[in-house]
Amino acid sequence: MVGKIVVSLVSLILLVGVIVGVVVVVNKNGDDNENQSTKVQMKKVHEFCQATEFKDQCAKSLEGVAKNESATIQDYLMAAFNNTVEEVKKGLAEARKTSVNKDSDPYNHMAVDDCKQFLQYAIDQLEDALELVGETDIESLHEYSYDLLNWISAVYSYQSICLDAIDKPEYKSSIENGLKNATQLTNNAINIVAKMSEMLKSFNIQIPEGLLNNNNSSPHRRLLEYNKVDQDGYPTWFPAADRKLLEKSSKGKSKGEKGGAAPGGGPPLPPVGSGPITPHAVVAKDGSGQFKTVTDAVKAYPPNHQGRYIIYVKAGVYNEQVLIDKKQPNVFMYGDGIGKSIITCDKSVGVSKVTTSTSATVAVISPGFIAKGITFRNTAGAAAEQAVALRISGDRAAVFDCSMEAFQDTLYYQTYRQFYRNCIISGTLDFIFGMGSAVIQDSEIVLRRPKATGKNTITADGRQLASQMGGVVLQNCKIVTDPEFFADRFKFDSYLMRPWKALSTNVFMECEIGDIIKPEGFMKWDKEEFENTCEVYEYANKGPGANSNARSKIFKKYKVLSPQEATKYTAGAFLLANEWVPATSAPFYLGLGGK
């Protein structure tokens, strides 16, 4: 191991020397000033790339900026992100050259199309990161490290999701090769942002001590305008339209719940029926609204709309697939309650030959999505393989008082931060899965009857890198058996989780776990050894399925957390929920024990 490190450092120094040597001409007499300049530039590149895994790629990406003796860390970040964008664009170009016959191979035709879309999302997000870094003072960069890490983590996930869906090597290999440099540079960017404070110090940028985390191991909190409120008590960033909408506070919260009292939060959305909610679109099967389908209501989203776009879905069964596009942010969709306002379809990988992403009954790509009082359902069945009820790939999503009903892959928390509360989530295999960061509080997790030879696993997280944001947390949830399955529940094996990717992070804390869960608790992923690297934790669980002494020994990083360790996975720490959940009106608590 030491030898590898030495070789890597030597390689980096040699490479940096070549880069800097293009610009710095050292004369035969060994000019001291030029030698010193070379050393300074080499030191800067070395320190910037120190945290990265692919150091040669990092140094190459800095070739242009290394020629500039006055370059700042801001210039280095811009160069690193710029090169990452360019490499992802090359991967997208390769994907666009990949042609699959729609008639003879409809699945891979759709998978390649999905791949193009995800790579475009990655490019858009990287360009947002570039804009943020370019417009931020050097001294303030650390304040945005959380945002940047959240965004770049999603960029890495998009590349992985792009490739995962394509199942034929003749289509996959060329795109994978085209993305190789992009994947390595994105990996590097994640590590660079995760070590932002240390890097700033190495460039002699002073960070106020009050802004450092206590353990100095995770990204710094974004402070800025989130903690500023105006004279009416609203956050200064809160849209004017929302101020009018949210003029009444939620009432009747139980002990420990919060809706707007947290620092930086504003008055929450009023409960349906108790406040002055005037929807922009009313959906009704009987024709009593403006629209008969949810899709038509979403399509009516005005271009460049400001504030929330509110859709009221009246009681009824709406058999359709709904897509909320990236250009339709801040949609608030509410219904008349679980089992009353139902959006359903039966698309699946196994029967419909669509991809996992495109099987979703409702797919949300935009940020700021809120849902309340709706059932999201996929009826494809246990034998139909992946069939998603709800897929969310937008930051700051909040879903509460809803149900997600399907079998395999019910809830797909695809990317970014998501919060779920007071929900019913039912399924069979990997039915809560994704590559984002999700916290599910006070919800009922229902295991259904799997296919004849099947098994049940609740979560399957897809985190892949040590510094990457991501993971799923179930807090104060009840893990139960579907009544129709109860009598036969011991005829099938049911587990809490299995690891989808190498650093899969699954946390179960303060949950009531039913007897349906096998004592060993976890199941390995077929043909992989992720049980050696994945992270699976428990804290203060109870019930007949909560005995941690019998948990599987092959999961090397399994641990029962201390209260201090468990705090890391609370909504407050894991999602920075106090900065955005209050404005959604979802009940929530930031810490342990309902507090």
XYZ file of C-alpha atoms in Angstrom:
595
model
C 0.000 0.000 0.000
C 2.801 2.395 0.893
C 4.492 1.573 -2.377
C 1.358 2.440 -4.332
C 1.114 5.772 -2.575
C 4.771 6.581 -3.315
C 4.376 5.623 -6.980
C 1.209 7.740 -7.203
C 2.925 10.760 -5.682
C 5.965 10.387 -7.924
C 3.671 10.098 -10.947
C 1.793 13.202 -9.893
C 4.961 15.225 -9.346
C 6.382 14.176 -12.711
C 3.137 15.007 -14.474
C 2.829 18.384 -12.779
C 6.434 19.082 -13.696
C 5.635 18.481 -17.354
C 2.580 20.758 -17.152
C 4.376 23.600 -15.478
C 7.430 23.076 -17.654
C 5.417 24.075 -20.706
C 5.232 27.572 -19.303
C 8.214 27.977 -17.042
C 11.511 28.004 -18.914
C 14.447 27.209 -16.692
C 17.637 28.468 -18.276
C 20.887 26.572 -18.233
C 22.191 28.693 -15.382
C 19.192 27.685 -13.200
C 17.418 30.958 -12.614
C 16.345 30.912 -8.948
C 13.144 32.863 -9.480
C 11.903 30.575 -12.213
C 12.824 27.494 -10.203
C 10.912 28.886 -7.259
C 7.899 29.616 -9.447
C 7.946 26.027 -10.708
C 8.011 24.691 -7.173
C 5.124 26.928 -6.112
C 2.942 25.805 -9.024
C 3.786 22.146 -8.432
C 2.909 22.556 -4.769
C -0.462 24.136 -5.604
C -1.439 21.357 -7.999
C -0.215 18.717 -5.566
C -2.219 20.164 -2.673
C -5.351 20.594 -4.786
C -5.193 16.995 -6.034
C -4.156 15.495 -2.706
C -7.691 14.413 -1.751
C -8.491 12.848 -5.115
C -8.401 9.185 -6.083
C -7.346 9.740 -9.704
C -4.435 12.106 -9.206
C -3.067 11.923 -12.740
C -6.456 12.872 -14.143
C -6.714 15.684 -11.611
C -3.336 17.137 -12.610
C -4.164 16.895 -16.308
C -7.406 18.767 -15.734
C -5.369 21.629 -14.247
C -2.969 21.927 -17.171
C -4.281 25.322 -18.225
C -4.592 26.912 -14.796
C -1.165 25.641 -13.711
C 0.391 28.021 -16.230
C -1.009 30.980 -14.333
C 1.204 31.942 -11.389
C -1.539 34.120 -9.891
C -4.255 31.443 -10.113
C -6.447 31.106 -7.004
C -8.201 28.059 -5.603
C -11.326 29.424 -7.279
C -9.536 29.130 -10.622
C -8.492 25.576 -9.771
C -12.083 24.615 -8.889
C -13.380 26.187 -12.086
C -10.808 24.279 -14.123
C -11.655 20.976 -12.410
C -15.407 21.432 -12.922
C -14.966 22.725 -16.484
C -13.001 19.661 -17.487
C -15.576 17.402 -15.835
C -18.346 19.084 -17.842
C -16.417 18.621 -21.059
C -15.825 14.934 -20.368
C -19.509 14.317 -19.567
C -20.368 16.060 -22.832
C -18.067 13.601 -24.632
C -19.929 10.754 -22.965
C -23.248 12.238 -24.072
C -21.927 12.577 -27.622
C -21.014 8.885 -27.566
C -24.484 8.001 -26.280
C -26.059 10.019 -29.084
C -24.050 8.024 -31.621
C -25.402 4.762 -30.164
C -28.339 3.610 -32.249
C -30.722 0.885 -31.089
C -33.612 -0.370 -33.220
C -36.824 0.512 -31.427
C -38.817 -2.348 -32.963
C -36.337 -5.192 -32.470
C -34.984 -4.079 -29.077
C -37.438 -1.655 -27.425
C -35.892 -2.042 -23.962
C -32.343 -1.013 -24.871
C -33.666 1.691 -27.191
C -35.383 3.199 -24.150
C -32.346 2.559 -21.911
C -30.043 4.495 -24.254
C -32.589 7.315 -24.442
C -32.720 7.369 -20.625
C -28.933 7.486 -20.570
C -28.861 10.570 -22.796
C -31.364 12.285 -20.555
C -29.459 11.512 -17.361
C -26.185 12.726 -18.839
C -27.860 15.982 -19.830
C -29.080 16.355 -16.231
C -25.479 15.807 -15.094
C -24.214 18.500 -17.466
C -26.879 20.954 -16.309
C -25.974 20.365 -12.677
C -22.248 20.754 -13.298
C -22.881 24.019 -15.112
C -24.888 25.224 -12.097
C -21.917 24.317 -9.908
C -19.588 26.242 -12.208
C -21.829 29.284 -12.042
C -21.977 29.105 -8.253
C -18.196 28.840 -7.863
C -17.603 31.591 -10.401
C -19.928 34.029 -8.635
C -18.734 33.332 -5.083
C -15.973 35.149 -3.238
C -13.021 32.924 -2.418
C -13.509 33.530 1.302
C -17.132 32.307 1.067
C -16.623 29.119 -0.955
C -16.705 26.871 2.109
C -20.260 28.033 2.853
C -21.410 26.289 -0.297
C -19.578 22.999 0.185
C -22.761 21.192 1.259
C -24.636 22.370 -1.850
C -21.762 21.479 -4.142
C -21.349 18.024 -2.629
C -25.089 17.399 -2.927
C -24.991 18.414 -6.598
C -21.813 16.574 -7.602
C -22.990 13.437 -5.821
C -26.058 13.520 -8.061
C -23.832 13.992 -11.128
C -21.955 10.805 -10.243
C -25.235 8.956 -9.687
C -26.622 10.102 -13.031
C -23.628 8.578 -14.819
C -24.070 5.311 -12.943
C -27.836 5.180 -13.581
C -27.196 5.880 -17.261
C -25.031 2.774 -17.600
C -26.913 0.461 -15.234
C -30.058 0.315 -17.352
C -28.317 -0.760 -20.592
C -28.029 -4.548 -20.541
C -26.310 -5.329 -23.851
C -22.508 -4.892 -24.054
C -22.597 -3.784 -27.687
C -24.511 -0.661 -26.643
C -23.083 -0.202 -23.164
C -19.340 -0.539 -23.758
C -18.875 2.445 -26.088
C -20.800 4.772 -23.746
C -18.956 3.401 -20.732
C -15.595 4.023 -22.430
C -16.737 7.497 -23.419
C -17.593 8.240 -19.791
C -14.443 6.816 -18.216
C -12.678 10.162 -17.823
C -15.917 11.868 -16.753
C -16.502 9.295 -14.033
C -12.967 9.661 -12.696
C -13.111 13.467 -12.734
C -16.522 13.449 -11.010
C -15.105 11.111 -8.381
C -12.260 13.597 -7.919
C -14.665 16.542 -7.697
C -16.605 14.848 -4.903
C -13.437 14.289 -2.903
C -12.219 17.834 -3.534
C -15.483 19.388 -2.336
C -15.655 17.051 0.664
C -12.227 18.343 1.756
C -12.976 21.956 0.916
C -12.006 23.411 4.296
C -8.626 21.655 4.371
C -7.911 22.747 0.807
C -8.805 26.355 1.512
C -6.410 26.341 4.437
C -3.643 24.945 2.240
C -4.197 27.933 -0.075
C -4.019 30.251 2.967
C -7.753 31.054 2.926
C -8.920 31.595 6.495
C -12.257 30.084 7.575
C -14.036 31.622 10.590
C -13.921 29.090 13.410
C -17.639 29.495 14.084
C -18.469 28.005 10.679
C -16.541 24.781 11.197
C -18.326 21.549 12.045
C -17.538 20.093 15.431
C -15.931 16.974 13.993
C -14.597 18.747 10.889
C -15.245 15.584 8.877
C -18.380 16.407 6.919
C -19.334 19.332 4.662
C -19.925 22.681 6.294
C -23.436 23.896 6.691
C -24.649 26.468 4.269
C -25.608 29.480 6.375
C -26.129 32.615 4.285
C -29.685 33.826 3.738
C -31.346 30.693 5.131
C -31.046 31.958 8.694
C -32.228 35.475 7.881
C -35.889 36.401 8.401
C -37.793 39.553 7.570
C -40.078 41.587 9.859
C -42.982 39.182 9.281
C -40.913 36.180 10.310
C -40.520 34.754 6.816
C -37.117 33.683 5.449
C -35.743 36.400 3.194
C -35.453 33.907 0.330
C -39.152 32.953 0.533
C -41.162 33.854 -2.634
C -43.846 36.513 -2.270
C -46.506 34.176 -3.670
C -45.729 31.619 -0.993
C -46.017 34.246 1.729
C -49.643 34.788 0.792
C -50.268 31.082 0.438
C -48.745 30.196 3.785
C -50.337 32.913 5.891
C -51.868 30.376 8.250
C -49.819 27.905 10.285
C -50.552 24.217 10.741
C -52.436 23.365 13.901
C -52.711 20.309 16.083
C -49.159 19.047 15.827
C -48.197 16.309 18.218
C -45.413 16.674 20.733
C -42.013 16.927 19.103
C -43.324 17.932 15.682
C -42.248 21.144 14.049
C -43.519 22.992 11.052
C -42.005 26.415 11.010
C -40.246 27.092 14.266
C -36.867 25.776 13.235
C -34.140 28.309 12.478
C -34.464 29.623 8.959
C -37.954 28.137 8.500
C -41.099 30.046 7.636
C -44.799 29.432 8.196
C -45.695 26.051 6.684
C -48.352 25.237 4.129
C -51.710 25.110 5.929
C -53.426 21.714 6.161
C -55.704 20.997 3.228
C -59.125 22.468 3.951
C -57.981 24.715 6.805
C -56.175 27.506 4.971
C -56.502 29.757 1.973
C -55.196 27.312 -0.614
C -56.343 28.226 -4.086
C -55.046 25.612 -6.518
C -53.872 26.612 -9.948
C -55.291 23.362 -11.330
C -58.109 21.097 -10.136
C -58.201 17.524 -11.440
C -61.489 15.596 -11.284
C -62.625 12.422 -13.042
C -66.219 13.642 -13.057
C -65.403 16.821 -14.953
C -65.936 19.158 -11.987
C -62.383 20.522 -12.291
C -60.426 22.169 -15.077
C -58.768 18.862 -15.990
C -59.714 15.203 -16.060
C -56.119 13.933 -15.882
C -53.169 14.801 -13.679
C -50.976 14.889 -16.777
C -53.017 17.705 -18.308
C -52.809 19.673 -15.048
C -49.007 19.304 -15.045
C -48.803 20.334 -18.701
C -50.654 23.533 -17.808
C -47.716 24.663 -15.666
C -47.033 28.184 -16.989
C -43.593 28.906 -18.461
C -41.323 30.732 -16.002
C -43.896 30.330 -13.210
C -42.811 31.867 -9.893
C -43.636 30.348 -6.495
C -45.544 27.123 -5.997
C -47.722 25.552 -8.659
C -50.602 23.901 -6.820
C -52.508 20.908 -8.176
C -55.550 19.560 -6.337
C -56.356 15.959 -7.295
C -59.933 15.167 -6.279
C -60.921 11.688 -5.125
C -60.836 9.177 -7.945
C -58.635 6.653 -9.704
C -56.408 8.203 -12.379
C -54.884 5.536 -14.612
C -51.932 7.340 -16.194
C -48.223 8.021 -16.031
C -47.271 11.487 -14.841
C -43.962 13.279 -15.434
C -43.120 16.522 -13.655
C -40.326 17.961 -15.753
C -37.140 19.626 -14.599
C -38.493 22.983 -15.805
C -41.512 22.674 -13.498
C -40.124 23.334 -10.001
C -42.043 23.749 -6.744
C -45.107 21.681 -7.595
C -47.424 21.078 -4.629
C -49.801 18.212 -5.408
C -52.445 17.306 -2.860
C -55.418 14.980 -2.807
C -58.320 13.930 -0.634
C -56.298 11.295 1.217
C -54.702 7.868 0.999
C -56.904 5.471 -0.945
C -59.091 8.300 -2.219
C -56.979 10.241 -4.706
C -55.139 7.454 -6.547
C -52.682 7.749 -9.444
C -51.927 4.328 -10.899
C -50.385 2.434 -13.808
C -49.028 -1.065 -14.513
C -45.752 -0.436 -16.371
C -42.846 -2.751 -15.545
C -39.463 -3.980 -16.731
C -40.543 -7.613 -16.899
C -43.830 -7.266 -18.763
C -43.897 -3.846 -20.424
C -40.179 -4.010 -21.364
C -39.548 -0.474 -20.164
C -36.645 0.659 -17.990
C -36.932 0.956 -14.229
C -37.008 4.759 -14.440
C -39.686 4.866 -17.113
C -41.867 2.333 -15.286
C -42.743 4.940 -12.644
C -46.390 5.883 -12.257
C -45.313 9.363 -11.160
C -41.820 10.674 -11.911
C -40.580 13.997 -10.507
C -37.428 15.531 -11.992
C -37.799 19.060 -10.621
C -36.758 20.472 -7.224
C -39.111 21.528 -4.448
C -41.820 18.881 -5.029
C -44.419 18.408 -2.280
C -47.139 15.750 -2.166
C -49.881 15.234 0.424
C -52.910 12.981 0.637
C -52.280 10.924 -2.516
C -51.798 7.229 -3.297
C -49.090 6.470 -5.858
C -49.652 2.944 -7.154
C -48.124 0.473 -9.612
C -50.189 -2.687 -10.141
C -47.745 -4.625 -12.344
C -47.467 -7.387 -9.745
C -44.795 -9.303 -7.875
C -43.653 -11.301 -10.909
C -43.302 -8.284 -13.219
C -39.853 -7.340 -11.861
C -39.089 -3.624 -11.390
C -42.250 -1.500 -11.362
C -41.976 1.884 -9.661
C -44.870 3.759 -8.057
C -43.022 7.023 -7.318
C -39.644 8.201 -8.599
C -38.146 11.483 -7.427
C -34.998 13.007 -8.872
C -35.237 16.559 -7.558
C -33.749 18.227 -4.491
C -35.806 19.154 -1.408
C -38.763 16.845 -2.031
C -41.279 16.292 0.776
C -43.978 13.619 0.672
C -46.351 13.205 3.612
C -49.705 11.590 4.374
C -49.298 9.560 1.167
C -49.029 5.899 0.214
C -46.693 4.271 -2.278
C -48.002 0.858 -3.341
C -46.239 -1.620 -5.622
C -44.070 -4.744 -5.377
C -40.444 -4.617 -6.563
C -38.895 -1.104 -6.515
C -41.923 0.789 -5.193
C -40.215 4.024 -4.103
C -37.208 5.280 -6.067
C -35.402 8.115 -4.261
C -33.230 8.521 -7.316
C -31.039 11.549 -6.489
C -30.750 14.520 -4.098
C -32.482 15.064 -0.728
C -35.938 13.701 0.051
C -38.124 13.621 3.159
C -41.093 11.310 3.824
C -43.456 11.463 6.784
C -46.663 9.686 7.843
C -46.638 7.503 4.736
C -47.502 3.892 3.950
C -44.911 2.225 1.727
C -45.573 -1.345 0.601
C -43.684 -3.790 -1.576
C -41.533 -6.883 -1.875
C -37.984 -6.706 -3.260
C -35.815 -3.583 -2.785
C -39.012 -1.587 -2.513
C -37.299 1.484 -1.078
C -34.200 2.107 -3.193
C -32.158 4.860 -4.801
C -28.978 6.913 -4.958
C -30.205 10.035 -3.212
C -30.429 10.950 0.481
C -33.775 9.987 2.009
C -35.196 10.155 5.536
C -38.498 8.390 6.189
C -40.131 9.276 9.520
C -43.150 7.849 11.346
C -44.292 5.711 8.428
C -45.667 2.199 7.979
C -43.459 -0.126 5.953
C -45.547 -3.036 4.657
C -44.073 -6.272 3.297
C -46.252 -7.982 0.686
C -46.319 -11.470 -0.771
C -43.373 -11.875 -3.178
C -43.383 -13.982 -6.327
C -43.370 -17.761 -5.864
C -39.587 -18.117 -5.538
C -38.945 -14.610 -4.283
C -37.659 -12.905 -1.159
C -38.405 -9.589 0.469
C -35.910 -6.799 1.140
C -37.011 -3.350 2.266
C -34.130 -1.055 1.319
C -31.432 -1.179 -1.362
C -29.322 1.937 -1.289
C -26.936 2.806 -4.122
C -24.229 4.982 -2.554
C -20.859 4.253 -4.234
C -18.123 6.556 -2.903
C -16.880 7.270 0.609
C -17.222 11.057 0.246
C -20.456 10.905 -1.731
C -23.697 12.053 -0.136
C -26.424 9.430 -0.032
C -28.232 6.795 1.978
C -31.653 5.920 3.346
C -32.838 6.321 6.938
C -35.977 4.801 8.429
C -36.769 6.520 11.738
C -39.623 5.635 14.090
C -41.274 3.492 11.419
C -43.373 0.349 11.868
C -42.269 -2.627 9.784
C -45.292 -4.877 9.389
C -46.806 -7.621 7.231
C -49.572 -7.051 4.729
C -52.742 -8.686 6.160
C -53.221 -10.792 3.018
C -49.705 -12.166 3.445
C -49.706 -12.568 7.215
C -50.620 -16.262 7.428
C -47.862 -17.236 4.971
C -45.228 -14.721 6.057
C -42.772 -17.356 7.348
C -42.855 -19.281 4.055
C -40.693 -16.570 2.489
C -37.466 -14.945 3.637
C -37.761 -11.248 4.477
C -34.855 -8.921 5.282
C -34.324 -5.296 6.204
C -31.935 -4.586 3.342
C -29.500 -5.692 0.683
C -26.709 -3.466 -0.695
C -27.249 -2.269 -4.266
C -23.797 -0.659 -4.543
C -20.477 -0.917 -2.719
C -21.006 1.859 -0.149
C -24.749 1.279 0.247
C -25.893 3.073 3.423
C -29.017 1.818 5.208
C -30.046 3.008 8.667
C -32.908 1.709 10.814
C -33.420 3.633 14.036
C -36.154 3.840 16.639
C -38.269 1.506 14.501
C -40.706 -1.202 15.552
C -39.669 -4.287 13.591
C -42.156 -7.122 13.168
C -41.469 -10.832 13.362
C -41.473 -11.177 9.574
C -37.830 -10.011 9.462
C -35.344 -12.873 9.687
C -32.922 -12.675 12.632
C -29.869 -12.268 10.356
C -31.489 -9.055 9.111
C -29.658 -8.494 5.822
C -29.196 -10.237 2.473
C -26.113 -10.033 0.240
C -26.293 -8.802 -3.345
C -25.957 -11.611 -5.882
C -22.541 -12.009 -7.552
C -21.040 -9.110 -5.582
C -19.205 -8.719 -2.292
C -20.786 -5.453 -1.177
C -21.411 -6.976 2.257
C -17.742 -6.229 2.956
C -18.038 -2.514 2.247
C -21.656 -1.428 2.697
C -22.813 0.455 5.776
C -25.816 -0.872 7.689
C -26.713 0.527 11.094
C -29.365 0.160 13.764
C -30.261 2.253 16.771
C -32.899 1.821 19.490
C -35.147 -0.487 17.495
C -37.763 -2.631 19.200
C -40.124 -5.479 18.409
C -39.672 -9.187 17.695
C -37.506 -8.542 14.635
C -35.149 -6.103 16.332
C -32.726 -8.472 18.093
C -29.342 -7.244 16.871
C -27.372 -10.128 18.421
C -28.321 -12.500 15.609
C -27.542 -10.180 12.706
C -25.503 -11.603 9.822
C -21.760 -11.661 10.539
C -20.785 -11.372 6.881
C -21.742 -7.678 6.894
C -18.395 -6.335 8.067
C -19.484 -2.755 8.769
C -22.734 -3.539 10.557
C -23.023 -1.647 13.801
C -25.479 -0.756 16.533
C -24.988 2.985 16.888
C -24.581 5.048 20.017
C -26.933 8.037 20.400
C -24.124 10.353 19.347
C -23.430 8.285 16.218
C -27.132 7.991 15.374
C -27.506 11.774 15.427
C -25.532 11.909 12.168
C -28.473 10.231 10.422
C -31.273 12.404 11.764
C -33.197 14.722 9.445
C -31.430 17.740 10.902
C -27.918 16.464 10.216
C -28.471 14.183 7.203
C -30.728 16.472 5.137
C -30.227 19.871 6.790
C -34.002 19.633 7.088
C -34.386 22.782 9.172
C -33.340 24.828 6.136
C -36.113 23.644 3.807
C -38.653 21.220 5.306
C -40.491 23.911 7.347
C -41.700 25.586 4.153
C -43.324 22.321 2.995
C -45.698 22.118 6.025
C -44.722 18.463 6.527
C -44.532 17.605 10.235
C -41.005 16.674 11.187
C -38.417 16.491 13.936
C -34.741 17.134 13.553
C -33.190 14.769 16.086
C -33.702 11.525 17.962
C -36.705 10.517 20.008
C -39.155 12.701 18.122
C -37.287 15.897 18.975
